[in-house]
mmCIF file of C-alpha atoms in Angstrom:
data_model
loop_
_atom_site.group_PDB
_atom_site.id
_atom_site.type_symbol
_atom_site.label_atom_id
_atom_site.label_comp_id
_atom_site.label_asym_id
_atom_site.label_seq_id
_atom_site.Cartn_x
_atom_site.Cartn_y
_atom_site.Cartn_z
ATOM 1 C CA UNK K 19 -3.497 19.264 11.194
ATOM 2 C CA UNK K 20 -5.343 22.595 11.456
ATOM 3 C CA UNK K 21 -3.562 25.859 10.703
ATOM 4 C CA UNK K 22 -5.162 29.158 11.772
ATOM 5 C CA UNK K 23 -3.974 32.608 10.705
ATOM 6 C CA UNK K 24 -4.598 35.040 13.582
ATOM 7 C CA UNK K 25 -2.866 37.965 11.920
ATOM 8 C CA UNK K 26 -4.189 40.685 9.592
ATOM 9 C CA UNK K 27 -1.851 39.615 6.756
ATOM 10 C CA UNK K 28 -1.806 36.744 4.302
ATOM 11 C CA UNK K 29 0.456 33.935 5.477
ATOM 12 C CA UNK K 30 2.188 31.347 3.289
ATOM 13 C CA UNK K 31 2.922 27.943 4.815
ATOM 14 C CA UNK K 32 4.955 24.905 3.858
ATOM 15 C CA UNK K 33 5.100 21.507 5.610
ATOM 16 C CA UNK K 34 8.158 19.264 5.479
ATOM 17 C CA UNK K 35 8.840 15.831 6.957
ATOM 18 C CA UNK K 36 11.970 13.835 7.641
ATOM 19 C CA UNK K 37 10.369 10.777 6.003
ATOM 20 C CA UNK K 38 8.450 11.915 2.872
ATOM 21 C CA UNK K 39 8.042 8.344 1.556
ATOM 22 C CA UNK K 40 6.222 7.314 4.711
ATOM 23 C CA UNK K 41 3.745 10.201 4.950
ATOM 24 C CA UNK K 42 1.375 11.863 2.519
ATOM 25 C CA UNK K 43 0.674 15.562 3.253
ATOM 26 C CA UNK K 44 -2.220 17.273 1.430
ATOM 27 C CA UNK K 45 -1.841 20.168 0.931
ATOM 28 C CA UNK K 46 1.829 20.586 1.825
ATOM 29 C CA UNK K 47 1.824 24.339 1.117
ATOM 30 C CA UNK K 48 -0.589 27.169 0.496
ATOM 31 C CA UNK K 49 -1.873 30.620 1.468
ATOM 32 C CA UNK K 50 -3.998 31.329 4.551
ATOM 33 C CA UNK K 51 -5.993 34.561 4.488
ATOM 34 C CA UNK K 52 -6.287 36.678 7.651
ATOM 35 C CA UNK K 53 -8.591 35.138 10.234
ATOM 36 C CA UNK K 54 -9.125 31.897 8.279
ATOM 37 C CA UNK K 55 -8.195 28.264 8.851
ATOM 38 C CA UNK K 56 -6.659 25.587 6.617
ATOM 39 C CA UNK K 57 -7.073 21.852 7.250
ATOM 40 C CA UNK K 58 -4.123 19.645 6.307
ATOM 41 C CA UNK K 59 -4.480 15.863 6.025
ATOM 42 C CA UNK K 60 -1.451 13.767 6.965
ATOM 43 C CA UNK K 61 -1.680 10.076 6.097
ATOM 44 C CA UNK K 62 0.859 7.494 7.192
ATOM 45 C CA UNK K 63 1.435 4.645 4.753
ATOM 46 C CA UNK K 64 0.716 1.120 5.993
ATOM 47 C CA UNK K 65 3.659 -0.337 7.898
ATOM 48 C CA UNK K 66 4.745 -3.982 7.852
ATOM 49 C CA UNK K 67 5.424 -4.055 11.604
ATOM 50 C CA UNK K 68 5.015 -1.918 14.712
ATOM 51 C CA UNK K 69 8.245 -0.271 15.928
ATOM 52 C CA UNK K 70 9.553 -1.588 19.286
ATOM 53 C CA UNK K 71 8.024 0.324 22.210
ATOM 54 C CA UNK K 72 6.171 2.484 19.653
ATOM 55 C CA UNK K 73 9.336 4.533 19.231
ATOM 56 C CA UNK K 74 9.429 6.876 16.224
ATOM 57 C CA UNK K 75 12.057 9.387 15.096
ATOM 58 C CA UNK K 76 9.961 11.012 12.367
ATOM 59 C CA UNK K 77 9.411 14.778 12.566
ATOM 60 C CA UNK K 78 7.468 17.490 10.761
ATOM 61 C CA UNK K 79 8.460 21.101 10.176
ATOM 62 C CA UNK K 80 5.810 23.764 9.569
ATOM 63 C CA UNK K 81 7.204 26.960 8.049
ATOM 64 C CA UNK K 82 5.308 30.219 7.649
ATOM 65 C CA UNK K 83 6.069 33.611 6.172
ATOM 66 C CA UNK K 84 4.150 36.763 5.343
ATOM 67 C CA UNK K 85 2.800 36.766 1.784
ATOM 68 C CA UNK K 86 1.601 39.554 -0.442
ATOM 69 C CA UNK K 87 -2.066 40.474 -0.374
ATOM 70 C CA UNK K 88 -4.024 38.534 -2.969
ATOM 71 C CA UNK K 89 -1.383 35.792 -3.302
ATOM 72 C CA UNK K 90 -2.644 32.390 -4.426
ATOM 73 C CA UNK K 91 -1.575 28.848 -3.574
ATOM 74 C CA UNK K 92 0.163 28.489 -6.953
ATOM 75 C CA UNK K 93 2.457 31.386 -6.095
ATOM 76 C CA UNK K 94 3.928 29.605 -3.069
ATOM 77 C CA UNK K 95 7.571 28.680 -3.813
ATOM 78 C CA UNK K 96 10.446 27.429 -1.671
ATOM 79 C CA UNK K 97 12.283 30.771 -1.908
ATOM 80 C CA UNK K 98 9.538 32.393 0.189
ATOM 81 C CA UNK K 99 10.805 30.473 3.237
ATOM 82 C CA UNK K 100 14.522 31.222 2.825
ATOM 83 C CA UNK K 101 15.827 33.101 5.829
ATOM 84 C CA UNK K 102 17.290 36.517 5.077
ATOM 85 C CA UNK K 103 18.019 39.743 7.007
ATOM 86 C CA UNK K 104 14.802 41.611 7.701
ATOM 87 C CA UNK K 105 12.648 38.629 6.711
ATOM 88 C CA UNK K 106 10.646 36.707 9.299
ATOM 89 C CA UNK K 107 10.230 32.983 8.743
ATOM 90 C CA UNK K 108 8.485 31.157 11.551
ATOM 91 C CA UNK K 109 9.167 27.454 12.121
ATOM 92 C CA UNK K 110 7.199 24.978 14.199
ATOM 93 C CA UNK K 111 8.589 21.475 14.798
ATOM 94 C CA UNK K 112 6.387 18.482 15.509
ATOM 95 C CA UNK K 113 7.563 15.060 16.649
ATOM 96 C CA UNK K 114 5.570 11.963 15.673
ATOM 97 C CA UNK K 115 4.415 9.825 18.602
ATOM 98 C CA UNK K 116 2.757 6.441 18.156
ATOM 99 C CA UNK K 117 -0.196 5.836 20.488
ATOM 100 C CA UNK K 118 -1.707 2.335 20.941
ATOM 101 C CA UNK K 119 -5.344 1.961 19.947
ATOM 102 C CA UNK K 120 -6.218 0.921 23.535
ATOM 103 C CA UNK K 121 -3.586 2.387 25.877
ATOM 104 C CA UNK K 122 -3.291 0.275 29.060
ATOM 105 C CA UNK K 123 -2.796 3.148 31.473
ATOM 106 C CA UNK K 124 -1.919 6.871 31.614
ATOM 107 C CA UNK K 125 1.680 7.929 30.957
ATOM 108 C CA UNK K 126 3.787 7.811 34.170
ATOM 109 C CA UNK K 127 4.990 11.109 35.576
ATOM 110 C CA UNK K 128 8.637 10.063 35.133
ATOM 111 C CA UNK K 129 8.135 9.884 31.354
ATOM 112 C CA UNK K 130 6.582 13.332 31.311
ATOM 113 C CA UNK K 131 9.524 14.742 33.292
ATOM 114 C CA UNK K 132 12.033 13.153 30.898
ATOM 115 C CA UNK K 133 10.320 14.710 27.906
ATOM 116 C CA UNK K 134 10.066 18.161 29.525
ATOM 117 C CA UNK K 135 13.033 19.675 27.529
ATOM 118 C CA UNK K 136 11.335 18.793 24.246
ATOM 119 C CA UNK K 137 8.023 20.150 25.512
ATOM 120 C CA UNK K 138 9.632 23.425 26.554
ATOM 121 C CA UNK K 139 11.209 23.802 23.103
ATOM 122 C CA UNK K 140 7.822 23.231 21.416
ATOM 123 C CA UNK K 141 6.125 25.709 23.759
ATOM 124 C CA UNK K 142 8.750 28.335 22.973
ATOM 125 C CA UNK K 143 8.322 27.824 19.226
ATOM 126 C CA UNK K 144 4.561 27.933 19.544
ATOM 127 C CA UNK K 145 4.601 31.225 21.432
ATOM 128 C CA UNK K 146 6.592 32.894 18.652
ATOM 129 C CA UNK K 147 4.566 31.398 15.814
ATOM 130 C CA UNK K 148 2.167 33.526 13.744
ATOM 131 C CA UNK K 149 -0.541 30.856 13.821
ATOM 132 C CA UNK K 150 -1.663 27.900 15.943
ATOM 133 C CA UNK K 151 -1.145 24.292 14.853
ATOM 134 C CA UNK K 152 -2.730 21.093 16.027
ATOM 135 C CA UNK K 153 -1.796 17.585 14.908
ATOM 136 C CA UNK K 154 -3.635 14.401 15.574
ATOM 137 C CA UNK K 155 -2.266 11.028 14.552
ATOM 138 C CA UNK K 156 -4.626 8.060 15.011
ATOM 139 C CA UNK K 157 -2.994 4.705 14.542
ATOM 140 C CA UNK K 158 -6.158 3.004 15.725
ATOM 141 C CA UNK K 159 -8.179 4.197 12.698
ATOM 142 C CA UNK K 160 -7.035 1.284 10.520
ATOM 143 C CA UNK K 161 -7.785 -1.169 13.364
ATOM 144 C CA UNK K 162 -11.307 0.247 13.768
ATOM 145 C CA UNK K 163 -11.974 -0.015 10.027
ATOM 146 C CA UNK K 164 -10.732 -3.610 10.077
ATOM 147 C CA UNK K 165 -13.000 -4.477 13.026
ATOM 148 C CA UNK K 166 -15.960 -2.923 11.207
ATOM 149 C CA UNK K 167 -15.212 -4.987 8.090
ATOM 150 C CA UNK K 168 -14.927 -8.319 9.930
ATOM 151 C CA UNK K 169 -18.723 -8.840 10.378
ATOM 152 C CA UNK K 170 -19.275 -8.088 6.683
ATOM 153 C CA UNK K 171 -16.546 -10.540 5.670
ATOM 154 C CA UNK K 172 -18.052 -13.224 7.945
ATOM 155 C CA UNK K 173 -21.520 -12.601 6.473
ATOM 156 C CA UNK K 174 -20.246 -12.866 2.891
ATOM 157 C CA UNK K 175 -18.321 -16.042 3.758
ATOM 158 C CA UNK K 176 -21.456 -17.609 5.259
ATOM 159 C CA UNK K 177 -23.541 -16.607 2.219
ATOM 160 C CA UNK K 178 -20.934 -18.181 -0.065
ATOM 161 C CA UNK K 179 -21.000 -21.417 1.964
ATOM 162 C CA UNK K 180 -24.820 -21.478 1.868
ATOM 163 C CA UNK K 181 -24.786 -20.925 -1.891
ATOM 164 C CA UNK K 182 -22.312 -23.785 -2.390
ATOM 165 C CA UNK K 183 -24.429 -26.084 -0.191
ATOM 166 C CA UNK K 184 -27.606 -25.142 -2.097
ATOM 167 C CA UNK K 185 -25.847 -25.785 -5.394
ATOM 168 C CA UNK K 186 -24.800 -29.248 -4.212
ATOM 169 C CA UNK K 187 -28.381 -30.048 -3.149
ATOM 170 C CA UNK K 188 -29.687 -28.948 -6.549
ATOM 171 C CA UNK K 189 -27.118 -31.163 -8.269
ATOM 172 C CA UNK K 190 -28.187 -34.139 -6.147
ATOM 173 C CA UNK K 191 -31.870 -33.531 -6.908
ATOM 174 C CA UNK K 192 -31.088 -33.227 -10.603
ATOM 175 C CA UNK K 193 -29.207 -36.539 -10.502
ATOM 176 C CA UNK K 194 -32.157 -38.233 -8.785
ATOM 177 C CA UNK K 195 -34.578 -36.858 -11.380
ATOM 178 C CA UNK K 196 -32.398 -38.167 -14.194
ATOM 179 C CA UNK K 197 -32.263 -41.630 -12.584
ATOM 180 C CA UNK K 198 -36.034 -41.641 -12.063
ATOM 181 C CA UNK K 199 -36.615 -40.611 -15.648
ATOM 182 C CA UNK K 200 -34.327 -43.359 -16.941
ATOM 183 C CA UNK K 201 -36.089 -45.914 -14.723
ATOM 184 C CA UNK K 202 -39.521 -44.838 -15.994
ATOM 185 C CA UNK K 203 -38.319 -45.106 -19.576
ATOM 186 C CA UNK K 204 -37.039 -48.624 -18.961
ATOM 187 C CA UNK K 205 -40.387 -49.537 -17.369
ATOM 188 C CA UNK K 206 -42.279 -48.258 -20.380
ATOM 189 C CA UNK K 207 -40.091 -50.276 -22.801
ATOM 190 C CA UNK K 208 -40.577 -53.534 -20.831
ATOM 191 C CA UNK K 209 -44.375 -53.036 -20.684
ATOM 192 C CA UNK K 210 -44.468 -52.374 -24.402
ATOM 193 C CA UNK K 211 -42.549 -55.594 -25.140
ATOM 194 C CA UNK K 212 -44.900 -57.626 -22.908
ATOM 195 C CA UNK K 213 -47.985 -56.190 -24.626
ATOM 196 C CA UNK K 214 -46.597 -56.913 -28.088
ATOM 197 C CA UNK K 215 -45.714 -60.462 -27.013
ATOM 198 C CA UNK K 216 -49.209 -61.089 -25.665
ATOM 199 C CA UNK K 217 -50.784 -59.720 -28.839
ATOM 200 C CA UNK K 218 -48.555 -61.970 -30.913
ATOM 201 C CA UNK K 219 -49.562 -65.049 -28.894
ATOM 202 C CA UNK K 220 -53.230 -64.103 -29.149
ATOM 203 C CA UNK K 221 -52.952 -63.489 -32.875
ATOM 204 C CA UNK K 222 -51.215 -66.840 -33.376
ATOM 205 C CA UNK K 223 -53.889 -68.638 -31.353
ATOM 206 C CA UNK K 224 -56.675 -67.086 -33.455
ATOM 207 C CA UNK K 225 -54.968 -68.114 -36.674
ATOM 208 C CA UNK K 226 -54.706 -71.740 -35.513
ATOM 209 C CA UNK K 227 -58.440 -71.874 -34.733
ATOM 210 C CA UNK K 228 -59.326 -70.483 -38.118
#
């Protein structure tokens, strides 16, 4: 949400929502100097399921009031937005609308005509507001991030499988080397016994001749 102060006075703002546990608003209040803009980040918490027909009853209320010159964000309190005689407190209501990541087709004209009373109310509030507001909700952002992460997850999974396969091959090669080493040792021991036996026979034969 972007708030712009088009007046020559400091303006204090406060943002409320009908479902504070579902949305995170940063900052939710502050001071906007004349001719400047304030960016507000609204984050919706992850939902377990998509509402039927993308229907949502959540709303936001943006309040604004004239503040003293030199006021800071810490000086913004709830009492500044209490309505009183001679005090102007502007209010701008926003209704949350869920939009599919890939909408199938444009909105039919009948739907636009049905929502015309709400649109007229918003237009009337906007014309009397001291600053302009714009809100963008993107439900598809989480889907895009997930799609971007899928190739990385697949790559890591493949690398893990390759590493496991390489480890198994190394284990097999190590087992073969151990068997070969044991076989060579047994060959050496048999050869040694044969040599000793032949030397013994030869030695015995020489003794008999002597």
